[in-house]
XYZ file of C-alpha atoms in Angstrom:
124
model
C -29.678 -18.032 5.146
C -28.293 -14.475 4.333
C -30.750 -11.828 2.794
C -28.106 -8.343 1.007
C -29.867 -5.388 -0.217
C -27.659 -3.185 -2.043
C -28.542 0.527 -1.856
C -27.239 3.436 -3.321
C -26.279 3.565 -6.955
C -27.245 6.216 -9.683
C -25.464 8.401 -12.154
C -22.318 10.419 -11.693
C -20.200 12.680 -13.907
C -17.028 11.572 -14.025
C -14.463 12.473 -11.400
C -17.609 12.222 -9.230
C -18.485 9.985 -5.891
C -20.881 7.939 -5.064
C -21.263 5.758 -2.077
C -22.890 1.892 -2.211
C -24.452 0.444 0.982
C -25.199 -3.625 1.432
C -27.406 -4.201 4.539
C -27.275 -7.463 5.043
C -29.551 -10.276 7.523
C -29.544 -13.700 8.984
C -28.235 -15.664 11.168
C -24.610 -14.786 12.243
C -24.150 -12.790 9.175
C -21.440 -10.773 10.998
C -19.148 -13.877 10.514
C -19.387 -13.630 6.682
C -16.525 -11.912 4.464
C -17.943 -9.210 1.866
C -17.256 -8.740 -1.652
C -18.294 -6.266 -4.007
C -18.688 -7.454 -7.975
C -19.369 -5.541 -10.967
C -21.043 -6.474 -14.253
C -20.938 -4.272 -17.398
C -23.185 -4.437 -20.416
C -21.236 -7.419 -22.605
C -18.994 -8.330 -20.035
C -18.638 -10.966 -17.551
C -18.907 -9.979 -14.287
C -15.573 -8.969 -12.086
C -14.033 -8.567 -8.523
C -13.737 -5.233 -7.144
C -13.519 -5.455 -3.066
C -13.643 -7.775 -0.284
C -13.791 -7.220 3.458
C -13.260 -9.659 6.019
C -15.427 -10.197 9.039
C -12.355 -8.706 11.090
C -12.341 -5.592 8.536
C -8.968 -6.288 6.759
C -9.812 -5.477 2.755
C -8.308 -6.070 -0.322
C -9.019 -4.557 -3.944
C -8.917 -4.934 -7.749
C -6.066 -2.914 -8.923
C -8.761 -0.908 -11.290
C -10.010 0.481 -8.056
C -7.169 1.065 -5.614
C -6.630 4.021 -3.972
C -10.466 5.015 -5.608
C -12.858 2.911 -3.844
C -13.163 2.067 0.183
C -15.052 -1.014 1.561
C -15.764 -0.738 4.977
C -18.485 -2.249 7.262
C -20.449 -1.526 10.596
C -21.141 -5.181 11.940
C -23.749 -3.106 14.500
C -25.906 -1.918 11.576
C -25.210 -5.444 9.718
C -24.087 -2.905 6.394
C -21.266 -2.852 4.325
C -19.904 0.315 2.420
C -18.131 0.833 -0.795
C -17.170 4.541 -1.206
C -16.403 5.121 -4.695
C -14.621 8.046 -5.489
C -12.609 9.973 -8.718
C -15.713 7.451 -10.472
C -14.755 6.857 -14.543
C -16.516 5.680 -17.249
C -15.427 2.711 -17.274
C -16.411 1.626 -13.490
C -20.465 2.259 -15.506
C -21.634 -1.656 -13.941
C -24.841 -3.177 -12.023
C -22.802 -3.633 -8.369
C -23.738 -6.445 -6.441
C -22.463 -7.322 -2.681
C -21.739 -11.157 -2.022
C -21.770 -12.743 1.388
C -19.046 -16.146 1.814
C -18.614 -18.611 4.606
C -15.254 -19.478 3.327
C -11.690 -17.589 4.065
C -9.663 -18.523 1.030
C -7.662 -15.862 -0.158
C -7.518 -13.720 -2.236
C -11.489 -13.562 -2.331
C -12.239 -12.785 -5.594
C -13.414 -15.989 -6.809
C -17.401 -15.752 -7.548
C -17.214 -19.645 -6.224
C -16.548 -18.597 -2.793
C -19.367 -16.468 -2.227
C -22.771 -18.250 -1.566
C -24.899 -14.997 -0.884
C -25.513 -12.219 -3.551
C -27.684 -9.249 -3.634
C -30.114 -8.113 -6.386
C -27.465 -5.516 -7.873
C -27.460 -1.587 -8.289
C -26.442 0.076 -10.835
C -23.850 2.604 -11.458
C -23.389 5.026 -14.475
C -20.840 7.091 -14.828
C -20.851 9.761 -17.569
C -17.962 10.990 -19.092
């Protein structure tokens, strides 16, 4: 069993930063990929990173070159920097924990852990 509490949201201007933490517990949990999802009001909810247990990340192409997902498997926490933050990235932010190593890994299916969400709000 994997507990993720997601820390860290709040409201931004746009153009603005903000930086997302997902401490994470349980056994072995250091072995588990991490993905970051976003759900907006009306919308279903979508990929935005992923960061494997070795550190090697991939991204939506909405946040490339914007966002950074990194993790420190001694603190058992994985970051999302967010950064040059728009409007449109306004979403509750949950972190997702997965056993498996399909890739990509932005199917919702692979992940078997989630986190309680934070939200983001970016004002324009």
């Amino acid at each position: 069993q994997v507990q993720l509490v997601e820390s860290g949201g709040g409201l931004v201007q746009a153009g603005g930063s903000l930086s997302l933490s997902c401490a994470a517990s349980g056994r072995n949990v250091n072995r588990y990929g991490m993905g970051w999802f976003r759900q907006a009001p009306g919308k279903e909810r979508e990929f935005v990173a992923a960061i494997t247990w070795s550190g090697y990340t991939y991204y939506a192409d909405s946040v490339k070159g914007r966002f950074t997902n990194s993790r420190d498997n001694g603190k058992n926490t994985v970051y999302l920097q967010m950064n040059s933050l728009k409007p449109e990235d306004t979403a509750v932010y949950y972190c997702a924990a997965r056993a498996s190593v399909a890739w990509p890994p932005t199917s919702e299916i692979e992940y078997n852990y989630w986190g309680q969400g934070t939200q983001v709000t970016v004002s324009s």
